[in-house]
């Protein structure tokens, strides 16, 4: 029986702030400067965190609010910060992210931006997208989704005329849990079905290592022009429940319909996705996709003796744990003891876990005593050492594994790779248990 436990405090933190998620989303947009409105430490911690995860340059700036400015509470730090970023970096637009400190102080960000425009009309050509990110509300996935929705709200205007195109165009609203490998797989699939795509935000291009020079602004992500063109798309695909608010904006303002996939991890989810594409385009799946599916089925067959009788526990953001948890339990047949997550969003409450906890890694340690292995980020390494359980790394941050951002977790290829990875963990446990 599933029971949900709400915990009032964190001991071994799992949750990342909404600030980190919002900055991550802006890093997936071309020539956009994330500007953190708070103390320098708020930005420095986020920058250090993301640099260790992506191992790439992570441009961002801070309004550097200090103690006296916090008490006085005027607009000076925010206005000077925006001016400096525009003068020195010349971004296409600024992603203005608040912090717990400025939220608690009660800053009126929208009012302050209006006063900035009145005081400095010479900067009117650079849009500023404000995102409210109090540390005490939501998690990184919440902040990521809020930044995407705020950007679309700023750039998408009601559109009634669409240009004729020979190829249909589809928006891919990519959740925070997707890797560069996932997005590359999606691009290849849509191309095979003759569809043009706009990926929003596109972290695979900006943080995937293909920019070969030093840069002061994120490059190669979704540009402002591409964001505006999303209003002309024929359809939107939502990957992850957290991104539905962005799809609603496109639907309500431009009548762009959408299809939501809570996850694309596993055979069943991939079949549903490919079947939808076949119905939508009237085309058959390409041969390479059929081969990938056969290999994924074979991987599940190869590992089924090892999966049997195993138990695992998982911790992470809602979209991530729903996709992996559903695949491991429903298709690999592994029992889920405990799922620990950080915010009430998506469909994680549908997981067949004995315990579903809104908590931290301390809860994971306490409620995973019967688990054979753990699925979580690198932050769970000390815990796994203490309880002598193997850790399968997934989520944010992965600090001790090169190439994690290029691994694929969705589609038939991702199902095959996950089945092999988990099968190898289970097989090693069996070998150790047998003593051979």
PDB file of C-alpha atoms in Angstrom, residues 132-428:
ATOM      1  CA  UNK A 132       9.966  34.216  -8.938  1.00  0.00           C
ATOM      2  CA  UNK A 133      12.175  31.567  -7.286  1.00  0.00           C
ATOM      3  CA  UNK A 134      11.877  31.531  -3.492  1.00  0.00           C
ATOM      4  CA  UNK A 135      14.039  28.739  -2.030  1.00  0.00           C
ATOM      5  CA  UNK A 136      11.233  27.777   0.338  1.00  0.00           C
ATOM      6  CA  UNK A 137       8.758  26.951  -2.442  1.00  0.00           C
ATOM      7  CA  UNK A 138       8.955  24.084  -4.943  1.00  0.00           C
ATOM      8  CA  UNK A 139      12.229  22.591  -6.159  1.00  0.00           C
ATOM      9  CA  UNK A 140      14.645  22.818  -9.100  1.00  0.00           C
ATOM     10  CA  UNK A 141      12.122  21.246 -11.476  1.00  0.00           C
ATOM     11  CA  UNK A 142       9.526  23.825 -10.387  1.00  0.00           C
ATOM     12  CA  UNK A 143      11.939  26.705 -11.063  1.00  0.00           C
ATOM     13  CA  UNK A 144      12.938  25.242 -14.443  1.00  0.00           C
ATOM     14  CA  UNK A 145       9.287  24.964 -15.512  1.00  0.00           C
ATOM     15  CA  UNK A 146       8.512  28.471 -14.184  1.00  0.00           C
ATOM     16  CA  UNK A 147      11.396  29.986 -16.200  1.00  0.00           C
ATOM     17  CA  UNK A 148      10.167  28.282 -19.392  1.00  0.00           C
ATOM     18  CA  UNK A 149       6.569  29.437 -18.825  1.00  0.00           C
ATOM     19  CA  UNK A 150       7.683  33.007 -18.005  1.00  0.00           C
ATOM     20  CA  UNK A 151       9.783  33.163 -21.202  1.00  0.00           C
ATOM     21  CA  UNK A 152       6.906  31.977 -23.379  1.00  0.00           C
ATOM     22  CA  UNK A 153       4.539  34.421 -21.643  1.00  0.00           C
ATOM     23  CA  UNK A 154       6.920  37.245 -22.543  1.00  0.00           C
ATOM     24  CA  UNK A 155       7.566  36.348 -26.192  1.00  0.00           C
ATOM     25  CA  UNK A 156       4.431  34.542 -27.391  1.00  0.00           C
ATOM     26  CA  UNK A 157       1.685  36.895 -28.500  1.00  0.00           C
ATOM     27  CA  UNK A 158      -1.740  35.810 -29.784  1.00  0.00           C
ATOM     28  CA  UNK A 159      -1.249  34.554 -33.338  1.00  0.00           C
ATOM     29  CA  UNK A 160      -4.042  33.913 -35.839  1.00  0.00           C
ATOM     30  CA  UNK A 161      -2.142  33.596 -39.150  1.00  0.00           C
ATOM     31  CA  UNK A 162       0.178  30.734 -39.947  1.00  0.00           C
ATOM     32  CA  UNK A 163       2.486  30.490 -42.906  1.00  0.00           C
ATOM     33  CA  UNK A 164       2.141  27.481 -45.231  1.00  0.00           C
ATOM     34  CA  UNK A 165       4.981  25.019 -44.822  1.00  0.00           C
ATOM     35  CA  UNK A 166       5.855  21.887 -46.767  1.00  0.00           C
ATOM     36  CA  UNK A 167       6.992  20.183 -43.557  1.00  0.00           C
ATOM     37  CA  UNK A 168       5.120  20.240 -40.292  1.00  0.00           C
ATOM     38  CA  UNK A 169       6.833  21.849 -37.341  1.00  0.00           C
ATOM     39  CA  UNK A 170       6.594  20.525 -33.792  1.00  0.00           C
ATOM     40  CA  UNK A 171       7.650  22.166 -30.531  1.00  0.00           C
ATOM     41  CA  UNK A 172       9.440  19.886 -28.078  1.00  0.00           C
ATOM     42  CA  UNK A 173       8.962  21.199 -24.540  1.00  0.00           C
ATOM     43  CA  UNK A 174      11.857  19.419 -22.864  1.00  0.00           C
ATOM     44  CA  UNK A 175      11.679  18.723 -19.129  1.00  0.00           C
ATOM     45  CA  UNK A 176      14.640  19.224 -16.834  1.00  0.00           C
ATOM     46  CA  UNK A 177      15.213  15.464 -16.499  1.00  0.00           C
ATOM     47  CA  UNK A 178      16.201  15.066 -20.169  1.00  0.00           C
ATOM     48  CA  UNK A 179      19.878  14.739 -21.111  1.00  0.00           C
ATOM     49  CA  UNK A 180      21.679  15.749 -24.314  1.00  0.00           C
ATOM     50  CA  UNK A 181      21.533  12.068 -25.323  1.00  0.00           C
ATOM     51  CA  UNK A 182      17.746  12.100 -24.846  1.00  0.00           C
ATOM     52  CA  UNK A 183      17.262  15.246 -26.945  1.00  0.00           C
ATOM     53  CA  UNK A 184      19.559  13.932 -29.703  1.00  0.00           C
ATOM     54  CA  UNK A 185      17.429  10.745 -29.870  1.00  0.00           C
ATOM     55  CA  UNK A 186      14.242  12.824 -30.102  1.00  0.00           C
ATOM     56  CA  UNK A 187      15.678  14.942 -32.925  1.00  0.00           C
ATOM     57  CA  UNK A 188      16.627  11.841 -34.911  1.00  0.00           C
ATOM     58  CA  UNK A 189      13.148  10.353 -34.473  1.00  0.00           C
ATOM     59  CA  UNK A 190      11.319  13.527 -35.550  1.00  0.00           C
ATOM     60  CA  UNK A 191      13.631  13.902 -38.545  1.00  0.00           C
ATOM     61  CA  UNK A 192      12.871  10.310 -39.555  1.00  0.00           C
ATOM     62  CA  UNK A 193       9.147  11.150 -39.578  1.00  0.00           C
ATOM     63  CA  UNK A 194       9.724  14.254 -41.725  1.00  0.00           C
ATOM     64  CA  UNK A 195       9.041  16.809 -38.988  1.00  0.00           C
ATOM     65  CA  UNK A 196      10.943  19.986 -38.169  1.00  0.00           C
ATOM     66  CA  UNK A 197      11.376  20.661 -34.457  1.00  0.00           C
ATOM     67  CA  UNK A 198      12.126  23.491 -32.065  1.00  0.00           C
ATOM     68  CA  UNK A 199      13.524  22.178 -28.790  1.00  0.00           C
ATOM     69  CA  UNK A 200      12.778  24.460 -25.852  1.00  0.00           C
ATOM     70  CA  UNK A 201      14.960  24.909 -23.907  1.00  0.00           C
ATOM     71  CA  UNK A 202      17.810  23.244 -25.796  1.00  0.00           C
ATOM     72  CA  UNK A 203      20.457  22.302 -23.218  1.00  0.00           C
ATOM     73  CA  UNK A 204      21.873  19.621 -25.538  1.00  0.00           C
ATOM     74  CA  UNK A 205      23.228  22.294 -27.892  1.00  0.00           C
ATOM     75  CA  UNK A 206      24.322  24.894 -25.324  1.00  0.00           C
ATOM     76  CA  UNK A 207      25.692  22.587 -22.582  1.00  0.00           C
ATOM     77  CA  UNK A 208      26.532  19.485 -24.601  1.00  0.00           C
ATOM     78  CA  UNK A 209      30.122  20.491 -25.371  1.00  0.00           C
ATOM     79  CA  UNK A 210      29.727  21.478 -29.031  1.00  0.00           C
ATOM     80  CA  UNK A 211      30.647  25.168 -28.494  1.00  0.00           C
ATOM     81  CA  UNK A 212      34.413  25.151 -29.104  1.00  0.00           C
ATOM     82  CA  UNK A 213      35.410  28.591 -27.802  1.00  0.00           C
ATOM     83  CA  UNK A 214      35.115  30.615 -24.603  1.00  0.00           C
ATOM     84  CA  UNK A 215      31.818  32.437 -24.321  1.00  0.00           C
ATOM     85  CA  UNK A 216      30.327  35.011 -21.976  1.00  0.00           C
ATOM     86  CA  UNK A 217      26.732  34.143 -22.906  1.00  0.00           C
ATOM     87  CA  UNK A 218      25.144  30.726 -23.497  1.00  0.00           C
ATOM     88  CA  UNK A 219      25.336  29.843 -27.208  1.00  0.00           C
ATOM     89  CA  UNK A 220      23.564  27.418 -29.564  1.00  0.00           C
ATOM     90  CA  UNK A 221      20.456  27.022 -27.369  1.00  0.00           C
ATOM     91  CA  UNK A 222      16.939  28.097 -28.341  1.00  0.00           C
ATOM     92  CA  UNK A 223      17.125  31.647 -29.707  1.00  0.00           C
ATOM     93  CA  UNK A 224      14.580  34.423 -29.140  1.00  0.00           C
ATOM     94  CA  UNK A 225      13.483  34.156 -32.798  1.00  0.00           C
ATOM     95  CA  UNK A 226      12.937  30.405 -32.419  1.00  0.00           C
ATOM     96  CA  UNK A 227      10.892  30.999 -29.271  1.00  0.00           C
ATOM     97  CA  UNK A 228       8.683  33.454 -31.161  1.00  0.00           C
ATOM     98  CA  UNK A 229       8.344  30.931 -34.030  1.00  0.00           C
ATOM     99  CA  UNK A 230       6.942  28.376 -31.607  1.00  0.00           C
ATOM    100  CA  UNK A 231       3.641  30.222 -32.055  1.00  0.00           C
ATOM    101  CA  UNK A 232       3.599  28.991 -35.700  1.00  0.00           C
ATOM    102  CA  UNK A 233       4.108  25.308 -34.848  1.00  0.00           C
ATOM    103  CA  UNK A 234       1.527  22.696 -35.815  1.00  0.00           C
ATOM    104  CA  UNK A 235       1.816  20.829 -32.545  1.00  0.00           C
ATOM    105  CA  UNK A 236       3.672  20.716 -29.219  1.00  0.00           C
ATOM    106  CA  UNK A 237       5.048  17.645 -27.480  1.00  0.00           C
ATOM    107  CA  UNK A 238       5.392  17.895 -23.694  1.00  0.00           C
ATOM    108  CA  UNK A 239       8.031  15.633 -22.136  1.00  0.00           C
ATOM    109  CA  UNK A 240       7.422  15.564 -18.384  1.00  0.00           C
ATOM    110  CA  UNK A 241       4.391  16.670 -16.403  1.00  0.00           C
ATOM    111  CA  UNK A 242       6.172  19.782 -15.085  1.00  0.00           C
ATOM    112  CA  UNK A 243       6.207  21.368 -18.574  1.00  0.00           C
ATOM    113  CA  UNK A 244       2.450  21.349 -19.137  1.00  0.00           C
ATOM    114  CA  UNK A 245       2.043  25.008 -18.098  1.00  0.00           C
ATOM    115  CA  UNK A 246       4.279  26.050 -21.033  1.00  0.00           C
ATOM    116  CA  UNK A 247       2.162  24.031 -23.466  1.00  0.00           C
ATOM    117  CA  UNK A 248      -0.980  25.670 -22.060  1.00  0.00           C
ATOM    118  CA  UNK A 249       0.411  29.117 -22.929  1.00  0.00           C
ATOM    119  CA  UNK A 250       0.950  28.086 -26.564  1.00  0.00           C
ATOM    120  CA  UNK A 251      -2.498  26.516 -26.692  1.00  0.00           C
ATOM    121  CA  UNK A 252      -4.355  29.453 -25.148  1.00  0.00           C
ATOM    122  CA  UNK A 253      -2.556  32.215 -27.054  1.00  0.00           C
ATOM    123  CA  UNK A 254      -1.917  30.595 -30.440  1.00  0.00           C
ATOM    124  CA  UNK A 255      -4.168  27.495 -30.509  1.00  0.00           C
ATOM    125  CA  UNK A 256      -1.136  25.201 -30.812  1.00  0.00           C
ATOM    126  CA  UNK A 257      -2.456  21.816 -29.577  1.00  0.00           C
ATOM    127  CA  UNK A 258      -0.234  19.522 -27.546  1.00  0.00           C
ATOM    128  CA  UNK A 259       0.293  15.950 -26.486  1.00  0.00           C
ATOM    129  CA  UNK A 260       1.763  15.305 -23.038  1.00  0.00           C
ATOM    130  CA  UNK A 261       4.027  12.354 -22.312  1.00  0.00           C
ATOM    131  CA  UNK A 262       4.702  12.044 -18.586  1.00  0.00           C
ATOM    132  CA  UNK A 263       7.688   9.872 -19.480  1.00  0.00           C
ATOM    133  CA  UNK A 264       9.389   8.399 -22.555  1.00  0.00           C
ATOM    134  CA  UNK A 265      11.430   5.927 -20.509  1.00  0.00           C
ATOM    135  CA  UNK A 266      10.727   2.266 -21.203  1.00  0.00           C
ATOM    136  CA  UNK A 267       9.207   0.153 -23.965  1.00  0.00           C
ATOM    137  CA  UNK A 268       5.559   0.953 -23.226  1.00  0.00           C
ATOM    138  CA  UNK A 269       6.089   4.716 -23.140  1.00  0.00           C
ATOM    139  CA  UNK A 270       8.226   4.563 -26.304  1.00  0.00           C
ATOM    140  CA  UNK A 271       5.605   2.472 -28.111  1.00  0.00           C
ATOM    141  CA  UNK A 272       2.931   5.025 -27.209  1.00  0.00           C
ATOM    142  CA  UNK A 273       5.162   7.850 -28.488  1.00  0.00           C
ATOM    143  CA  UNK A 274       6.068   6.163 -31.777  1.00  0.00           C
ATOM    144  CA  UNK A 275       2.457   5.079 -32.348  1.00  0.00           C
ATOM    145  CA  UNK A 276       1.350   8.673 -31.900  1.00  0.00           C
ATOM    146  CA  UNK A 277       3.964   9.831 -34.432  1.00  0.00           C
ATOM    147  CA  UNK A 278       2.830   7.194 -36.935  1.00  0.00           C
ATOM    148  CA  UNK A 279      -0.802   8.312 -36.549  1.00  0.00           C
ATOM    149  CA  UNK A 280       0.120  12.002 -36.723  1.00  0.00           C
ATOM    150  CA  UNK A 281       2.318  11.735 -39.839  1.00  0.00           C
ATOM    151  CA  UNK A 282       0.760   8.720 -41.556  1.00  0.00           C
ATOM    152  CA  UNK A 283       4.261   7.253 -41.947  1.00  0.00           C
ATOM    153  CA  UNK A 284       5.750   3.958 -40.831  1.00  0.00           C
ATOM    154  CA  UNK A 285       8.580   3.828 -38.292  1.00  0.00           C
ATOM    155  CA  UNK A 286      12.028   3.644 -39.926  1.00  0.00           C
ATOM    156  CA  UNK A 287      13.976   0.391 -39.876  1.00  0.00           C
ATOM    157  CA  UNK A 288      16.636   1.655 -37.437  1.00  0.00           C
ATOM    158  CA  UNK A 289      13.893   2.350 -34.888  1.00  0.00           C
ATOM    159  CA  UNK A 290      12.534  -1.186 -35.290  1.00  0.00           C
ATOM    160  CA  UNK A 291      16.028  -2.561 -34.704  1.00  0.00           C
ATOM    161  CA  UNK A 292      16.400  -0.435 -31.559  1.00  0.00           C
ATOM    162  CA  UNK A 293      13.114  -1.831 -30.255  1.00  0.00           C
ATOM    163  CA  UNK A 294      14.174  -5.427 -30.917  1.00  0.00           C
ATOM    164  CA  UNK A 295      17.439  -4.805 -29.076  1.00  0.00           C
ATOM    165  CA  UNK A 296      15.581  -3.272 -26.120  1.00  0.00           C
ATOM    166  CA  UNK A 297      13.302  -6.326 -25.899  1.00  0.00           C
ATOM    167  CA  UNK A 298      16.349  -8.592 -26.082  1.00  0.00           C
ATOM    168  CA  UNK A 299      18.051  -6.601 -23.289  1.00  0.00           C
ATOM    169  CA  UNK A 300      15.025  -7.140 -21.032  1.00  0.00           C
ATOM    170  CA  UNK A 301      15.122 -10.842 -21.876  1.00  0.00           C
ATOM    171  CA  UNK A 302      18.861 -11.037 -21.150  1.00  0.00           C
ATOM    172  CA  UNK A 303      18.454  -9.512 -17.718  1.00  0.00           C
ATOM    173  CA  UNK A 304      15.172 -10.986 -16.519  1.00  0.00           C
ATOM    174  CA  UNK A 305      16.814 -13.710 -14.392  1.00  0.00           C
ATOM    175  CA  UNK A 306      18.790 -11.023 -12.540  1.00  0.00           C
ATOM    176  CA  UNK A 307      15.871  -8.600 -12.095  1.00  0.00           C
ATOM    177  CA  UNK A 308      13.687 -11.188 -10.336  1.00  0.00           C
ATOM    178  CA  UNK A 309      13.392 -10.807  -6.565  1.00  0.00           C
ATOM    179  CA  UNK A 310      15.286  -7.509  -6.423  1.00  0.00           C
ATOM    180  CA  UNK A 311      14.206  -4.358  -4.611  1.00  0.00           C
ATOM    181  CA  UNK A 312      15.319  -0.756  -5.090  1.00  0.00           C
ATOM    182  CA  UNK A 313      14.705   2.750  -3.740  1.00  0.00           C
ATOM    183  CA  UNK A 314      14.911   6.012  -5.659  1.00  0.00           C
ATOM    184  CA  UNK A 315      15.288   9.737  -4.895  1.00  0.00           C
ATOM    185  CA  UNK A 316      15.063  12.780  -7.172  1.00  0.00           C
ATOM    186  CA  UNK A 317      12.764  15.296  -8.831  1.00  0.00           C
ATOM    187  CA  UNK A 318       9.192  14.106  -9.640  1.00  0.00           C
ATOM    188  CA  UNK A 319       9.515  13.699 -13.440  1.00  0.00           C
ATOM    189  CA  UNK A 320      12.783  11.775 -13.112  1.00  0.00           C
ATOM    190  CA  UNK A 321      11.641   9.309 -10.442  1.00  0.00           C
ATOM    191  CA  UNK A 322       8.319   8.712 -12.196  1.00  0.00           C
ATOM    192  CA  UNK A 323       9.983   7.697 -15.475  1.00  0.00           C
ATOM    193  CA  UNK A 324      12.665   5.459 -13.986  1.00  0.00           C
ATOM    194  CA  UNK A 325      10.434   4.092 -11.217  1.00  0.00           C
ATOM    195  CA  UNK A 326       7.674   3.147 -13.652  1.00  0.00           C
ATOM    196  CA  UNK A 327      10.089   1.382 -16.024  1.00  0.00           C
ATOM    197  CA  UNK A 328      11.921  -0.543 -13.301  1.00  0.00           C
ATOM    198  CA  UNK A 329       8.746  -1.744 -11.579  1.00  0.00           C
ATOM    199  CA  UNK A 330       6.383  -2.294 -14.493  1.00  0.00           C
ATOM    200  CA  UNK A 331       8.729  -3.622 -17.166  1.00  0.00           C
ATOM    201  CA  UNK A 332      11.761  -4.981 -15.294  1.00  0.00           C
ATOM    202  CA  UNK A 333       9.679  -6.397 -12.438  1.00  0.00           C
ATOM    203  CA  UNK A 334      11.826  -4.913  -9.647  1.00  0.00           C
ATOM    204  CA  UNK A 335      10.042  -4.035  -6.397  1.00  0.00           C
ATOM    205  CA  UNK A 336      10.114  -0.369  -5.357  1.00  0.00           C
ATOM    206  CA  UNK A 337      10.565   0.034  -1.623  1.00  0.00           C
ATOM    207  CA  UNK A 338      10.798   3.824  -1.274  1.00  0.00           C
ATOM    208  CA  UNK A 339      10.538   6.851  -3.561  1.00  0.00           C
ATOM    209  CA  UNK A 340      11.719  10.158  -2.090  1.00  0.00           C
ATOM    210  CA  UNK A 341      10.969  13.333  -3.988  1.00  0.00           C
ATOM    211  CA  UNK A 342      11.046  17.089  -3.568  1.00  0.00           C
ATOM    212  CA  UNK A 343       7.788  18.629  -4.822  1.00  0.00           C
ATOM    213  CA  UNK A 344       4.170  17.722  -5.401  1.00  0.00           C
ATOM    214  CA  UNK A 345       3.987  17.730  -9.211  1.00  0.00           C
ATOM    215  CA  UNK A 346       3.632  15.230 -12.027  1.00  0.00           C
ATOM    216  CA  UNK A 347       2.426  11.670 -11.508  1.00  0.00           C
ATOM    217  CA  UNK A 348       4.957  10.264  -9.028  1.00  0.00           C
ATOM    218  CA  UNK A 349       2.152   9.423  -6.588  1.00  0.00           C
ATOM    219  CA  UNK A 350       1.103   6.656  -9.016  1.00  0.00           C
ATOM    220  CA  UNK A 351       4.340   4.728  -8.448  1.00  0.00           C
ATOM    221  CA  UNK A 352       3.785   1.318  -6.801  1.00  0.00           C
ATOM    222  CA  UNK A 353       6.101   2.107  -3.875  1.00  0.00           C
ATOM    223  CA  UNK A 354       5.705   0.996  -0.273  1.00  0.00           C
ATOM    224  CA  UNK A 355       6.702   4.500   0.826  1.00  0.00           C
ATOM    225  CA  UNK A 356       6.482   7.770  -1.074  1.00  0.00           C
ATOM    226  CA  UNK A 357       8.125  10.521   0.934  1.00  0.00           C
ATOM    227  CA  UNK A 358       8.400  14.262   0.440  1.00  0.00           C
ATOM    228  CA  UNK A 359      11.757  14.408   2.131  1.00  0.00           C
ATOM    229  CA  UNK A 360      15.525  14.093   1.876  1.00  0.00           C
ATOM    230  CA  UNK A 361      18.371  11.591   1.619  1.00  0.00           C
ATOM    231  CA  UNK A 362      18.094  10.880   5.341  1.00  0.00           C
ATOM    232  CA  UNK A 363      14.610   9.468   4.661  1.00  0.00           C
ATOM    233  CA  UNK A 364      16.021   7.452   1.772  1.00  0.00           C
ATOM    234  CA  UNK A 365      18.598   5.940   4.126  1.00  0.00           C
ATOM    235  CA  UNK A 366      16.001   5.119   6.778  1.00  0.00           C
ATOM    236  CA  UNK A 367      13.378   3.633   4.467  1.00  0.00           C
ATOM    237  CA  UNK A 368      15.578   1.647   2.052  1.00  0.00           C
ATOM    238  CA  UNK A 369      16.812  -1.067   4.401  1.00  0.00           C
ATOM    239  CA  UNK A 370      15.375  -3.897   2.246  1.00  0.00           C
ATOM    240  CA  UNK A 371      16.586  -2.402  -1.052  1.00  0.00           C
ATOM    241  CA  UNK A 372      19.312  -4.128  -3.070  1.00  0.00           C
ATOM    242  CA  UNK A 373      20.393  -0.907  -4.798  1.00  0.00           C
ATOM    243  CA  UNK A 374      19.717   2.848  -4.799  1.00  0.00           C
ATOM    244  CA  UNK A 375      18.932   5.225  -7.687  1.00  0.00           C
ATOM    245  CA  UNK A 376      19.870   8.855  -6.962  1.00  0.00           C
ATOM    246  CA  UNK A 377      22.350  11.628  -7.747  1.00  0.00           C
ATOM    247  CA  UNK A 378      26.002  11.807  -6.664  1.00  0.00           C
ATOM    248  CA  UNK A 379      24.872  13.375  -3.392  1.00  0.00           C
ATOM    249  CA  UNK A 380      23.775   9.892  -2.271  1.00  0.00           C
ATOM    250  CA  UNK A 381      27.325   8.444  -2.455  1.00  0.00           C
ATOM    251  CA  UNK A 382      28.146   8.885   1.289  1.00  0.00           C
ATOM    252  CA  UNK A 383      24.792   7.362   2.241  1.00  0.00           C
ATOM    253  CA  UNK A 384      25.349   4.351  -0.026  1.00  0.00           C
ATOM    254  CA  UNK A 385      28.809   3.827   1.460  1.00  0.00           C
ATOM    255  CA  UNK A 386      27.299   3.763   4.946  1.00  0.00           C
ATOM    256  CA  UNK A 387      24.632   1.197   4.076  1.00  0.00           C
ATOM    257  CA  UNK A 388      26.868  -0.775   1.653  1.00  0.00           C
ATOM    258  CA  UNK A 389      24.465  -0.615  -1.295  1.00  0.00           C
ATOM    259  CA  UNK A 390      25.347   0.059  -4.973  1.00  0.00           C
ATOM    260  CA  UNK A 391      24.249   3.426  -6.371  1.00  0.00           C
ATOM    261  CA  UNK A 392      22.901   3.882  -9.911  1.00  0.00           C
ATOM    262  CA  UNK A 393      23.506   7.553 -10.665  1.00  0.00           C
ATOM    263  CA  UNK A 394      20.728   9.659 -12.175  1.00  0.00           C
ATOM    264  CA  UNK A 395      19.485  13.243 -11.781  1.00  0.00           C
ATOM    265  CA  UNK A 396      21.213  16.415 -10.558  1.00  0.00           C
ATOM    266  CA  UNK A 397      24.072  16.633  -9.791  1.00  0.00           C
ATOM    267  CA  UNK A 398      26.300  13.901 -11.248  1.00  0.00           C
ATOM    268  CA  UNK A 399      29.751  15.135 -10.226  1.00  0.00           C
ATOM    269  CA  UNK A 400      31.892  12.001 -10.393  1.00  0.00           C
ATOM    270  CA  UNK A 401      30.935  10.396 -13.724  1.00  0.00           C
ATOM    271  CA  UNK A 402      32.206  11.755 -17.029  1.00  0.00           C
ATOM    272  CA  UNK A 403      29.708  11.841 -19.885  1.00  0.00           C
ATOM    273  CA  UNK A 404      26.546  11.452 -17.827  1.00  0.00           C
ATOM    274  CA  UNK A 405      24.833  14.301 -19.724  1.00  0.00           C
ATOM    275  CA  UNK A 406      25.315  12.363 -22.973  1.00  0.00           C
ATOM    276  CA  UNK A 407      23.738   9.148 -21.709  1.00  0.00           C
ATOM    277  CA  UNK A 408      20.288   8.258 -23.072  1.00  0.00           C
ATOM    278  CA  UNK A 409      17.427   7.332 -20.730  1.00  0.00           C
ATOM    279  CA  UNK A 410      14.431   7.547 -23.079  1.00  0.00           C
ATOM    280  CA  UNK A 411      13.205   5.691 -26.138  1.00  0.00           C
ATOM    281  CA  UNK A 412      14.123   2.166 -27.168  1.00  0.00           C
ATOM    282  CA  UNK A 413      17.834   2.928 -26.980  1.00  0.00           C
ATOM    283  CA  UNK A 414      17.472   4.286 -23.452  1.00  0.00           C
ATOM    284  CA  UNK A 415      15.402   1.241 -22.405  1.00  0.00           C
ATOM    285  CA  UNK A 416      18.111  -1.085 -23.720  1.00  0.00           C
ATOM    286  CA  UNK A 417      20.880   0.837 -21.959  1.00  0.00           C
ATOM    287  CA  UNK A 418      18.968   1.034 -18.662  1.00  0.00           C
ATOM    288  CA  UNK A 419      18.164  -2.684 -18.789  1.00  0.00           C
ATOM    289  CA  UNK A 420      21.849  -3.492 -19.273  1.00  0.00           C
ATOM    290  CA  UNK A 421      22.982  -1.061 -16.539  1.00  0.00           C
ATOM    291  CA  UNK A 422      20.503  -2.329 -13.937  1.00  0.00           C
ATOM    292  CA  UNK A 423      20.960  -5.932 -15.082  1.00  0.00           C
ATOM    293  CA  UNK A 424      24.714  -5.649 -14.476  1.00  0.00           C
ATOM    294  CA  UNK A 425      24.134  -4.266 -10.968  1.00  0.00           C
ATOM    295  CA  UNK A 426      21.709  -7.108 -10.177  1.00  0.00           C
ATOM    296  CA  UNK A 427      24.007  -9.752 -11.694  1.00  0.00           C
ATOM    297  CA  UNK A 428      26.937  -8.514  -9.612  1.00  0.00           C
TER     298      UNK A 428
END
